[in-house]
Short mmCIF file of C-alpha atoms in Angstrom, two decimals:
data_model
loop_
_atom_site.label_atom_id
_atom_site.label_comp_id
_atom_site.label_asym_id
_atom_site.label_seq_id
_atom_site.Cartn_x
_atom_site.Cartn_y
_atom_site.Cartn_z
CA UNK J 118 4.62 12.37 14.33
CA UNK J 119 7.87 12.86 16.58
CA UNK J 120 8.95 9.61 17.08
CA UNK J 121 12.27 8.61 20.38
CA UNK J 122 13.01 5.45 20.33
CA UNK J 123 15.39 4.11 22.19
CA UNK J 124 16.83 6.60 23.85
CA UNK J 125 20.11 6.78 26.15
CA UNK J 126 21.61 9.77 28.08
CA UNK J 127 25.13 9.32 30.18
CA UNK J 128 26.27 12.29 31.39
CA UNK J 129 30.01 12.22 32.35
CA UNK J 130 30.00 13.58 36.15
CA UNK J 131 33.65 15.27 37.60
CA UNK J 132 36.35 12.11 37.73
CA UNK J 133 35.65 9.05 36.09
CA UNK J 134 32.12 8.22 36.61
CA UNK J 135 29.19 8.67 35.03
CA UNK J 136 25.65 8.62 35.54
CA UNK J 137 23.44 7.54 33.17
CA UNK J 138 20.18 10.60 32.88
CA UNK J 139 17.56 8.29 30.58
CA UNK J 140 17.44 5.18 30.28
CA UNK J 141 16.28 3.08 27.02
CA UNK J 142 12.85 6.03 26.52
CA UNK J 143 10.73 5.34 23.45
CA UNK J 144 7.76 7.32 22.79
CA UNK J 145 4.54 8.23 19.99
CA UNK J 146 3.94 11.38 19.69
CA UNK J 147 1.19 11.62 17.30
CA UNK J 148 0.40 15.08 15.18
CA UNK J 149 -1.40 18.01 17.22
CA UNK J 150 -1.91 15.95 20.83
CA UNK J 151 -0.60 18.06 23.68
CA UNK J 152 2.43 15.61 26.02
CA UNK J 153 3.79 16.60 29.07
CA UNK J 154 6.27 14.86 30.90
CA UNK J 155 5.71 14.30 34.38
CA UNK J 156 8.55 13.43 36.71
CA UNK J 157 10.98 13.98 40.13
CA UNK J 158 13.53 16.78 38.98
CA UNK J 159 16.49 14.82 38.76
CA UNK J 160 14.72 12.79 36.13
CA UNK J 161 16.24 13.64 32.67
CA UNK J 162 12.39 14.67 31.63
CA UNK J 163 14.53 18.61 30.64
CA UNK J 164 16.60 16.28 29.00
CA UNK J 165 14.72 13.77 26.89
CA UNK J 166 13.09 17.28 25.95
CA UNK J 167 16.85 19.02 24.20
CA UNK J 168 17.53 16.07 22.47
CA UNK J 169 14.18 15.94 21.39
CA UNK J 170 15.00 20.04 20.53
CA UNK J 171 18.68 19.24 19.07
CA UNK J 172 20.10 20.82 21.53
CA UNK J 173 21.84 17.46 23.12
CA UNK J 174 22.66 14.94 21.16
CA UNK J 175 21.51 11.16 22.72
CA UNK J 176 24.64 8.49 23.73
CA UNK J 177 22.03 5.70 22.02
CA UNK J 178 18.55 5.91 20.02
CA UNK J 179 17.55 8.02 17.31
CA UNK J 180 14.66 10.73 17.56
CA UNK J 181 12.76 11.16 14.42
CA UNK J 182 10.24 14.39 13.98
CA UNK J 183 7.58 13.59 10.59
CA UNK J 184 9.84 11.07 9.56
CA UNK J 185 13.24 12.49 9.24
CA UNK J 186 15.71 12.39 12.06
CA UNK J 187 16.89 15.16 14.71
CA UNK J 188 20.40 16.43 13.40
CA UNK J 189 20.01 19.51 15.80
CA UNK J 190 18.52 22.43 16.24
CA UNK J 191 15.64 23.85 13.69
CA UNK J 192 12.44 25.77 13.13
CA UNK J 193 10.19 23.48 13.20
CA UNK J 194 10.50 22.92 15.99
CA UNK J 195 10.21 25.76 18.70
CA UNK J 196 11.88 25.46 22.59
CA UNK J 197 10.41 27.64 25.13
CA UNK J 198 12.36 27.64 28.94
CA UNK J 199 11.78 27.72 32.02
CA UNK J 200 14.31 31.08 31.95
CA UNK J 201 12.96 32.76 29.39
CA UNK J 202 16.22 33.34 27.52
CA UNK J 203 15.02 37.00 25.54
CA UNK J 204 17.51 38.76 23.99
CA UNK J 205 17.53 41.00 26.40
CA UNK J 206 19.27 44.33 24.87
CA UNK J 207 15.99 43.55 22.34
CA UNK J 208 12.91 45.08 22.85
CA UNK J 209 9.64 43.07 22.59
CA UNK J 210 9.40 43.17 19.29
CA UNK J 211 12.55 43.16 18.04
CA UNK J 212 12.92 39.54 20.30
CA UNK J 213 9.29 38.61 18.24
CA UNK J 214 10.43 39.41 14.75
CA UNK J 215 13.66 38.11 15.46
CA UNK J 216 12.80 35.02 14.04
CA UNK J 217 10.31 35.50 11.34
CA UNK J 218 13.42 38.10 9.73
CA UNK J 219 15.98 35.52 10.41
CA UNK J 220 13.47 32.98 8.06
CA UNK J 221 13.60 36.59 5.66
CA UNK J 222 10.43 37.51 6.09
CA UNK J 223 9.68 41.19 4.99
CA UNK J 224 10.62 43.78 7.81
CA UNK J 225 7.24 45.18 7.86
CA UNK J 226 5.61 41.54 7.25
CA UNK J 227 7.07 40.03 10.07
CA UNK J 228 6.74 43.31 12.43
CA UNK J 229 3.17 43.13 12.06
CA UNK J 230 2.65 39.01 11.88
CA UNK J 231 4.80 39.99 15.89
CA UNK J 232 2.59 42.99 16.80
CA UNK J 233 -0.93 40.77 16.41
CA UNK J 234 1.60 37.90 18.60
CA UNK J 235 2.32 39.85 21.33
CA UNK J 236 -1.52 41.72 21.12
CA UNK J 237 -2.37 37.84 21.21
CA UNK J 238 -0.19 37.07 24.48
CA UNK J 239 -1.99 40.32 26.12
CA UNK J 240 1.15 42.41 25.70
CA UNK J 241 -0.47 44.91 23.37
CA UNK J 242 1.20 47.97 24.35
CA UNK J 243 4.15 46.66 26.42
CA UNK J 244 6.15 46.21 22.14
CA UNK J 245 8.29 48.78 22.58
CA UNK J 246 10.15 47.44 26.46
CA UNK J 247 12.92 45.91 27.10
CA UNK J 248 13.22 42.53 28.59
CA UNK J 249 14.34 44.14 31.87
CA UNK J 250 11.08 46.00 32.00
CA UNK J 251 9.39 43.59 32.63
CA UNK J 252 8.13 40.56 35.39
CA UNK J 253 8.08 36.97 34.95
CA UNK J 254 5.01 36.22 33.76
CA UNK J 255 5.62 39.05 30.97
CA UNK J 256 9.12 37.60 30.21
CA UNK J 257 7.52 34.01 30.11
CA UNK J 258 4.70 35.68 27.59
CA UNK J 259 7.17 37.54 24.75
CA UNK J 260 9.28 34.24 25.07
CA UNK J 261 5.94 31.74 24.01
CA UNK J 262 5.24 34.55 21.19
CA UNK J 263 8.80 34.48 20.31
CA UNK J 264 9.05 31.21 19.56
CA UNK J 265 5.22 30.74 17.32
CA UNK J 266 6.17 34.18 15.92
CA UNK J 267 8.81 30.92 13.71
CA UNK J 268 5.23 29.26 13.12
CA UNK J 269 7.02 26.07 15.05
CA UNK J 270 5.28 22.25 14.36
CA UNK J 271 6.39 21.51 17.79
CA UNK J 272 6.83 24.23 20.61
CA UNK J 273 9.19 21.96 22.81
CA UNK J 274 8.02 23.90 26.49
CA UNK J 275 11.28 22.95 29.84
CA UNK J 276 9.33 24.18 32.68
CA UNK J 277 7.61 27.61 31.46
CA UNK J 278 5.66 28.19 34.25
CA UNK J 279 8.08 26.40 36.69
CA UNK J 280 9.97 30.98 37.89
CA UNK J 281 6.46 32.13 38.54
CA UNK J 282 3.99 33.02 41.16
CA UNK J 283 1.06 30.74 40.91
CA UNK J 284 -1.93 33.32 40.52
CA UNK J 285 0.42 34.93 37.54
CA UNK J 286 0.89 30.22 36.73
CA UNK J 287 -2.44 29.45 35.97
CA UNK J 288 -2.94 32.52 34.43
CA UNK J 289 -0.78 31.05 31.47
CA UNK J 290 -1.84 27.76 31.89
CA UNK J 291 -5.14 29.20 31.08
CA UNK J 292 -3.58 31.61 28.22
CA UNK J 293 -1.33 28.51 26.59
CA UNK J 294 -4.80 26.39 26.39
CA UNK J 295 -6.73 29.19 24.62
CA UNK J 296 -3.92 29.60 22.08
CA UNK J 297 -3.10 26.08 21.80
CA UNK J 298 -6.88 25.24 20.96
CA UNK J 299 -6.51 27.96 17.91
CA UNK J 300 -3.89 26.06 15.19
CA UNK J 301 -3.00 22.38 18.16
CA UNK J 302 0.65 22.64 17.34
CA UNK J 303 2.31 19.39 18.48
CA UNK J 304 3.54 20.18 22.32
CA UNK J 305 6.27 19.00 24.72
CA UNK J 306 6.00 20.16 28.19
CA UNK J 307 7.94 20.05 31.31
CA UNK J 308 6.81 19.88 34.34
CA UNK J 309 6.71 18.82 37.87
CA UNK J 310 3.19 20.14 38.87
CA UNK J 311 0.92 17.26 38.42
CA UNK J 312 -2.20 19.06 38.06
CA UNK J 313 -0.59 21.55 35.08
CA UNK J 314 0.27 18.15 33.15
CA UNK J 315 -3.33 17.28 33.82
CA UNK J 316 -5.23 20.34 33.06
CA UNK J 317 -3.13 20.62 29.92
CA UNK J 318 -2.57 17.44 28.42
CA UNK J 319 -4.30 14.88 26.16
CA UNK J 320 -1.35 12.26 27.35
CA UNK J 321 0.71 12.42 30.18
CA UNK J 322 3.85 10.07 30.48
CA UNK J 323 4.96 9.63 33.91
CA UNK J 324 9.05 9.11 34.45
CA UNK J 325 11.41 7.89 37.22
CA UNK J 326 13.95 8.92 39.44
CA UNK J 327 17.62 8.05 38.58
CA UNK J 328 17.93 6.63 35.90
CA UNK J 329 15.15 8.23 33.78
CA UNK J 330 12.90 5.33 32.47
CA UNK J 331 9.02 5.93 31.26
CA UNK J 332 7.00 4.77 33.94
CA UNK J 333 3.46 4.93 32.61
CA UNK J 334 1.81 6.90 30.54
CA UNK J 335 -1.39 8.47 30.90
CA UNK J 336 -4.65 9.20 28.85
CA UNK J 337 -6.74 12.17 30.00
CA UNK J 338 -9.74 11.56 28.78
CA UNK J 339 -11.36 14.88 29.44
CA UNK J 340 -13.54 17.45 27.35
CA UNK J 341 -11.60 19.68 25.77
CA UNK J 342 -11.69 23.53 25.92
CA UNK J 343 -11.45 23.19 28.93
CA UNK J 344 -12.45 25.73 31.38
CA UNK J 345 -10.05 25.50 34.90
CA UNK J 346 -13.40 26.19 37.27
CA UNK J 347 -15.71 22.91 35.87
CA UNK J 348 -12.22 21.36 36.05
CA UNK J 349 -11.42 21.86 39.72
CA UNK J 350 -15.03 19.97 40.60
CA UNK J 351 -14.97 17.57 38.09
CA UNK J 352 -14.39 14.45 39.21
CA UNK J 353 -12.41 12.55 36.30
CA UNK J 354 -10.00 15.76 36.99
CA UNK J 355 -9.17 15.01 40.28
CA UNK J 356 -9.14 11.16 39.99
CA UNK J 357 -6.67 11.87 37.53
CA UNK J 358 -4.84 14.26 39.51
CA UNK J 359 -4.91 11.89 42.78
CA UNK J 360 -3.55 8.24 40.97
CA UNK J 361 -0.96 10.17 39.49
CA UNK J 362 0.11 11.67 42.78
CA UNK J 363 0.42 7.92 44.00
CA UNK J 364 2.71 7.24 40.79
CA UNK J 365 5.31 9.47 41.83
CA UNK J 366 4.70 8.59 45.90
CA UNK J 367 5.43 5.39 44.07
CA UNK J 368 8.70 6.51 42.19
CA UNK J 369 9.91 8.15 45.43
CA UNK J 370 9.44 4.68 47.53
CA UNK J 371 11.42 2.22 44.57
CA UNK J 372 14.76 5.30 45.81
CA UNK J 373 14.37 5.10 48.74
CA UNK J 374 13.57 0.77 49.00
CA UNK J 375 15.60 0.11 45.48
CA UNK R 1207 13.16 74.77 43.63
CA UNK R 1208 16.62 72.34 43.95
CA UNK R 1209 16.93 71.53 47.61
CA UNK R 1210 19.65 72.51 49.18
CA UNK R 1211 21.25 68.62 49.93
CA UNK R 1212 20.99 68.09 45.65
CA UNK R 1213 22.54 72.29 45.03
CA UNK R 1214 25.76 70.14 47.54
CA UNK R 1215 25.55 66.73 45.53
CA UNK R 1216 26.22 68.60 42.38
CA UNK R 1217 28.53 71.07 43.33
CA UNK R 1218 31.00 67.76 44.89
CA UNK R 1219 33.07 67.18 42.79
CA UNK R 1220 33.51 71.09 42.12
CA UNK R 1221 33.93 72.02 45.49
CA UNK R 1222 36.99 68.75 45.94
CA UNK R 1223 38.55 70.22 42.73
CA UNK R 1224 38.80 73.53 44.22
CA UNK R 1225 39.68 72.34 47.53
CA UNK R 1226 42.39 70.24 46.17
CA UNK R 1227 43.57 72.83 44.08
CA UNK R 1228 43.36 75.18 47.54
CA UNK R 1229 45.25 73.14 49.64
CA UNK R 1230 48.24 72.98 46.67
CA UNK R 1231 48.40 76.43 46.59
CA UNK R 1232 48.86 77.29 50.28
CA UNK R 1233 50.92 73.90 50.62
CA UNK R 1234 53.21 75.11 47.61
CA UNK R 1235 53.25 78.74 49.17
CA UNK R 1236 54.85 77.69 52.10
CA UNK R 1237 57.49 75.10 51.16
CA UNK R 1238 58.19 78.09 48.55
CA UNK R 1239 60.65 75.57 46.40
CA UNK R 1240 61.45 76.40 42.59
CA UNK R 1241 60.00 73.03 41.65
CA UNK R 1242 56.90 73.41 43.37
CA UNK R 1243 54.66 75.81 41.99
CA UNK R 1244 52.20 76.97 43.08
CA UNK R 1245 48.35 75.86 41.47
CA UNK R 1246 47.51 79.00 40.35
CA UNK R 1247 50.65 79.67 38.41
CA UNK R 1248 50.61 75.77 37.34
CA UNK R 1249 46.81 76.31 35.28
CA UNK R 1250 48.25 79.38 33.93
CA UNK R 1251 51.11 77.35 32.65
CA UNK R 1252 48.31 76.08 31.07
CA UNK R 1253 46.61 78.16 28.63
CA UNK R 1254 50.18 79.18 26.31
CA UNK R 1255 50.98 75.55 26.53
CA UNK R 1256 47.98 75.05 24.44
CA UNK R 1257 47.76 78.08 22.52
CA UNK R 1258 51.65 77.33 21.15
CA UNK R 1259 51.48 75.83 17.35
CA UNK R 1260 54.27 72.87 18.18
CA UNK R 1261 53.38 72.07 21.59
CA UNK R 1262 49.61 70.47 19.74
CA UNK R 1263 51.08 69.28 17.49
CA UNK R 1264 52.46 67.32 20.22
CA UNK R 1265 49.87 66.65 21.68
CA UNK R 1266 48.00 65.55 19.01
CA UNK R 1267 50.37 63.22 17.65
CA UNK R 1268 49.69 61.71 20.63
CA UNK R 1269 46.58 61.49 20.51
CA UNK R 1270 46.44 60.19 17.57
CA UNK R 1271 48.83 56.93 18.44
CA UNK R 1272 46.90 56.76 21.14
CA UNK R 1273 43.39 56.49 19.32
CA UNK R 1274 44.88 53.44 16.50
CA UNK R 1275 46.11 51.77 19.28
CA UNK R 1276 43.82 51.99 21.20
CA UNK R 1277 41.33 51.59 17.89
CA UNK R 1278 43.64 48.35 16.92
CA UNK R 1279 43.77 46.82 20.26
CA UNK R 1280 39.89 46.49 20.80
CA UNK R 1281 38.98 45.79 17.17
CA UNK R 1282 41.55 42.48 17.59
CA UNK R 1283 41.17 41.83 21.42
CA UNK R 1284 37.23 41.83 21.26
CA UNK R 1285 37.12 38.75 18.90
CA UNK R 1286 40.10 36.78 20.63
CA UNK R 1287 38.02 36.95 23.79
CA UNK R 1288 35.15 36.63 22.01
CA UNK R 1289 36.36 33.38 20.87
CA UNK R 1290 37.77 32.39 24.24
CA UNK R 1291 35.12 32.72 26.06
CA UNK R 1292 33.05 29.74 23.83
CA UNK R 1293 35.60 27.93 23.03
CA UNK R 1294 37.75 25.84 24.81
CA UNK R 1295 40.46 24.79 22.37
CA UNK R 1296 41.19 28.52 21.33
CA UNK R 1297 40.80 30.00 25.93
CA UNK R 1298 43.98 26.57 26.56
CA UNK R 1299 45.97 27.99 23.45
CA UNK R 1300 45.89 31.76 24.37
CA UNK R 1301 45.43 31.24 28.13
CA UNK R 1302 49.23 30.82 29.06
CA UNK R 1303 50.25 33.54 26.46
CA UNK R 1304 47.72 35.93 28.84
CA UNK R 1305 48.63 34.63 32.32
CA UNK R 1306 52.84 34.85 31.29
CA UNK R 1307 52.51 38.15 29.19
CA UNK R 1308 49.71 39.85 31.95
CA UNK R 1309 51.86 41.22 34.74
CA UNK R 1310 54.28 42.16 32.73
CA UNK R 1311 54.42 46.78 32.29
CA UNK R 1312 54.15 46.87 29.15
CA UNK R 1313 56.20 49.30 28.91
CA UNK R 1314 59.52 47.54 30.15
CA UNK R 1315 58.56 45.91 26.51
CA UNK R 1316 59.55 48.80 25.44
CA UNK R 1317 63.37 48.94 25.02
CA UNK R 1318 63.22 45.72 23.37
CA UNK R 1319 60.38 46.85 20.67
CA UNK R 1320 62.16 50.01 20.06
CA UNK R 1321 64.55 48.26 18.99
CA UNK R 1322 63.15 46.09 16.95
CA UNK R 1323 61.14 49.08 15.81
CA UNK R 1324 62.63 52.61 16.13
CA UNK R 1325 62.05 54.95 18.21
CA UNK R 1326 59.11 56.32 15.70
CA UNK R 1327 54.74 55.80 16.26
CA UNK R 1328 55.25 52.14 15.38
CA UNK R 1329 57.03 51.16 18.69
CA UNK R 1330 55.11 53.72 21.05
CA UNK R 1331 51.38 52.69 19.12
CA UNK R 1332 52.60 49.20 19.24
CA UNK R 1333 53.00 49.57 23.15
CA UNK R 1334 49.55 51.24 23.11
CA UNK R 1335 47.65 48.48 21.80
CA UNK R 1336 50.02 45.79 24.60
CA UNK R 1337 48.27 47.86 27.23
CA UNK R 1338 45.02 48.73 26.03
CA UNK R 1339 44.70 44.75 24.75
CA UNK R 1340 44.70 42.16 27.80
CA UNK R 1341 41.92 44.07 29.73
CA UNK R 1342 39.46 44.24 27.21
CA UNK R 1343 40.74 40.39 26.13
CA UNK R 1344 39.11 39.51 29.70
CA UNK R 1345 36.12 41.54 29.63
CA UNK R 1346 34.99 39.76 26.75
CA UNK R 1347 36.45 35.89 27.71
CA UNK R 1348 34.29 36.95 30.66
CA UNK R 1349 31.37 37.81 29.01
CA UNK R 1350 31.26 35.56 25.95
CA UNK R 1351 32.30 33.06 28.99
CA UNK R 1352 28.71 34.04 30.62
CA UNK R 1353 26.27 33.97 28.09
CA UNK R 1354 23.39 32.00 28.61
CA UNK R 1355 22.46 28.66 26.99
CA UNK R 1356 19.40 28.77 26.35
CA UNK R 1357 19.41 32.24 24.15
CA UNK R 1358 21.95 30.21 21.93
CA UNK R 1359 19.96 27.57 21.51
CA UNK R 1360 17.03 29.78 20.54
CA UNK R 1361 18.79 31.09 18.64
CA UNK R 1362 19.45 27.96 17.04
CA UNK R 1363 16.09 26.94 16.89
CA UNK R 1364 15.42 29.65 14.53
CA UNK R 1365 17.95 28.91 12.93
CA UNK R 1366 21.03 30.70 14.27
CA UNK R 1367 24.95 28.85 12.23
CA UNK R 1368 26.64 29.20 14.85
CA UNK R 1369 28.95 32.74 13.02
CA UNK R 1370 25.61 33.97 13.68
CA UNK R 1371 25.27 33.21 17.15
CA UNK R 1372 28.46 34.02 17.64
CA UNK R 1373 27.79 37.45 16.07
CA UNK R 1374 24.70 38.20 17.35
CA UNK R 1375 23.53 37.13 20.49
CA UNK R 1376 27.55 36.41 21.75
CA UNK R 1377 28.37 40.01 21.10
CA UNK R 1378 25.51 41.39 22.17
CA UNK R 1379 25.27 39.67 25.15
CA UNK R 1380 28.64 40.00 26.28
CA UNK R 1381 28.85 43.78 25.37
CA UNK R 1382 27.68 45.35 28.60
CA UNK R 1383 31.03 43.70 29.79
CA UNK R 1384 33.12 44.14 27.02
CA UNK R 1385 32.20 48.29 27.04
CA UNK R 1386 33.37 47.30 30.56
CA UNK R 1387 37.29 46.55 29.45
CA UNK R 1388 37.31 49.32 26.77
CA UNK R 1389 36.64 51.92 29.68
CA UNK R 1390 39.57 50.04 31.48
CA UNK R 1391 41.73 49.90 28.42
CA UNK R 1392 41.06 53.70 27.94
CA UNK R 1393 42.45 54.41 31.06
CA UNK R 1394 45.25 52.70 30.46
CA UNK R 1395 46.01 53.38 26.70
CA UNK R 1396 46.63 56.86 28.36
CA UNK R 1397 49.07 55.03 30.96
CA UNK R 1398 50.96 54.31 27.99
CA UNK R 1399 51.03 56.42 25.77
CA UNK R 1400 52.46 59.29 28.22
CA UNK R 1401 55.17 56.16 29.85
CA UNK R 1402 56.11 55.79 26.33
CA UNK R 1403 56.47 58.75 25.09
CA UNK R 1404 58.64 59.22 28.69
CA UNK R 1405 61.34 56.55 27.03
CA UNK R 1406 61.11 57.46 23.95
CA UNK R 1407 61.43 61.31 24.08
CA UNK R 1408 61.35 62.52 20.28
CA UNK R 1409 57.56 63.90 20.47
CA UNK R 1410 54.23 63.60 22.35
CA UNK R 1411 53.01 65.24 25.64
CA UNK R 1412 55.31 62.94 27.47
CA UNK R 1413 57.67 64.43 25.76
CA UNK R 1414 56.95 67.81 26.81
CA UNK R 1415 56.16 66.97 30.47
CA UNK R 1416 59.33 65.38 30.43
CA UNK R 1417 61.66 67.98 28.19
CA UNK R 1418 60.29 70.90 30.86
CA UNK R 1419 61.35 68.92 33.68
CA UNK R 1420 64.54 68.29 31.89
CA UNK R 1421 64.92 72.13 31.50
CA UNK R 1422 63.88 72.87 35.23
CA UNK R 1423 60.25 74.56 34.17
CA UNK R 1424 58.12 73.59 36.88
CA UNK R 1425 54.91 74.96 36.13
CA UNK R 1426 54.69 73.50 32.40
CA UNK R 1427 55.95 70.88 34.54
CA UNK R 1428 52.41 71.08 36.17
CA UNK R 1429 50.47 72.08 33.91
CA UNK R 1430 51.19 69.40 31.34
CA UNK R 1431 49.45 67.16 34.72
CA UNK R 1432 47.16 68.88 34.59
CA UNK R 1433 46.49 68.35 30.71
CA UNK R 1434 47.12 65.22 30.58
CA UNK R 1435 44.63 64.39 34.07
CA UNK R 1436 42.06 66.02 32.08
CA UNK R 1437 42.60 64.64 28.45
CA UNK R 1438 42.16 61.21 30.97
CA UNK R 1439 39.16 62.63 32.44
CA UNK R 1440 37.46 64.15 29.32
CA UNK R 1441 37.41 60.83 27.87
CA UNK R 1442 36.85 58.35 30.54
CA UNK R 1443 33.06 60.67 30.70
CA UNK R 1444 32.78 60.75 26.78
CA UNK R 1445 32.92 56.82 26.34
CA UNK R 1446 30.73 56.02 29.68
CA UNK R 1447 28.30 58.83 28.21
CA UNK R 1448 28.82 56.45 24.88
CA UNK R 1449 28.94 53.17 27.40
CA UNK R 1450 25.27 53.84 28.35
CA UNK R 1451 24.19 54.82 25.24
CA UNK R 1452 24.98 51.10 23.76
CA UNK R 1453 23.78 49.34 27.08
CA UNK R 1454 20.00 50.79 28.11
CA UNK R 1455 18.43 47.71 27.70
CA UNK R 1456 21.18 45.93 30.10
CA UNK R 1457 19.96 45.37 34.05
CA UNK R 1458 22.14 47.85 36.32
CA UNK R 1459 24.32 45.38 38.09
CA UNK R 1460 26.50 46.81 35.23
CA UNK R 1461 26.38 49.98 36.15
CA UNK R 1462 29.18 51.79 37.54
CA UNK R 1463 29.41 53.27 40.38
CA UNK R 1464 32.84 55.52 40.13
CA UNK R 1465 32.90 57.71 36.97
CA UNK R 1466 33.48 61.24 36.29
CA UNK R 1467 30.03 61.94 33.61
#
């Protein structure tokens, strides 16, 4: 369980001004839930994810994972970034093996596990390629495998498909769901795409623009496993998308007429 | 079958060298003065220098000082540059020092260093060390500063400590940039090596050159220039081969267009 309570984040901007990025966020995420944080750009949704990851310390408030206060990054929370952040000097296999090796898994075992993961994300045959030789979608597959390799209890995904073209994006969404169905890790998924959030999540957290506040939390009550083709025709799915899009529009209205 | 075009572009460097030697030869024949020997005379003097035991000892002594100065310079500058790139405090401490020393020709420090350390190996090696250090510090600093934050975060999530991140993420990630600094440093090492031997004349390749100049052996002077130039080209080409091998994984933007290899 992830408990975020009373988290605020203030950034010092140039000069002596400060900018309130997150304001009093409280949120509880159950184990095994797929939760998306949705909001316009600049609403601090990524910052919230970085706070849970322990990469950024909040100005106020506390975050706990399984009852333990977060003081820094740790292998129980695995990030996947929009920028992939692969190690360019390591091959695909080297990247995926990095975490397990760091955790003290023997070389042979880490390699065997990593090869399996690489196959699972659909990159069999690319084990010895360097990141620069891969397309964006392939890089993100490697990044996902690299994070899954050290068995984090929570996946922190920061607009992971934001830099990909529409086609690649849909394929990766499907594959992510298939992978997630196997072991149902807790996933915190930041996105600005309403369809993506509804398609993937159990719960969608809609945030307002700066300062970032939680506007609504919507339970997505759609059956799993989800099939994209079925879902797109499902009126329930369509209603969720339209409703949530309306909420985001409201958010922009607030911006225009405060 | 090699096409005419690729053959020309392969042979271009050789043709350029031959052209230069040709111009030299003709120019020297026209001017016809003692202080400007012909290309053929200068080239003829090269083997006699390289077979002379005394000269060889001198050249090897030069190379040894250069290797030590370069090695120590690189060994200290890379960690310093990387730390400056990752820590604002370290950067603001060393930055003024480096800014002051940057425009000073390192050879200009030679008289003072000679005063303190004598004219022996130590003084010359120190000057070479100083010449090598700045570009390597600068490029290591740039490289470390450009490391993607998210890459470090990924490492931190895997459990890498701050020290491990420095050694296993910042260092490899900055390596293409570091090696560019090292390449500049290597050529600067050769230059400061010769200059230091010009000022503290005791042994070395620079010493042979300037002794020959004093004695009016101009073909030896020009032959030494050819030898030093060839050493520079050879070292640079060898280093470039090594660099390419070390950063095969890197994006092509780090490829240098200017290279003899």
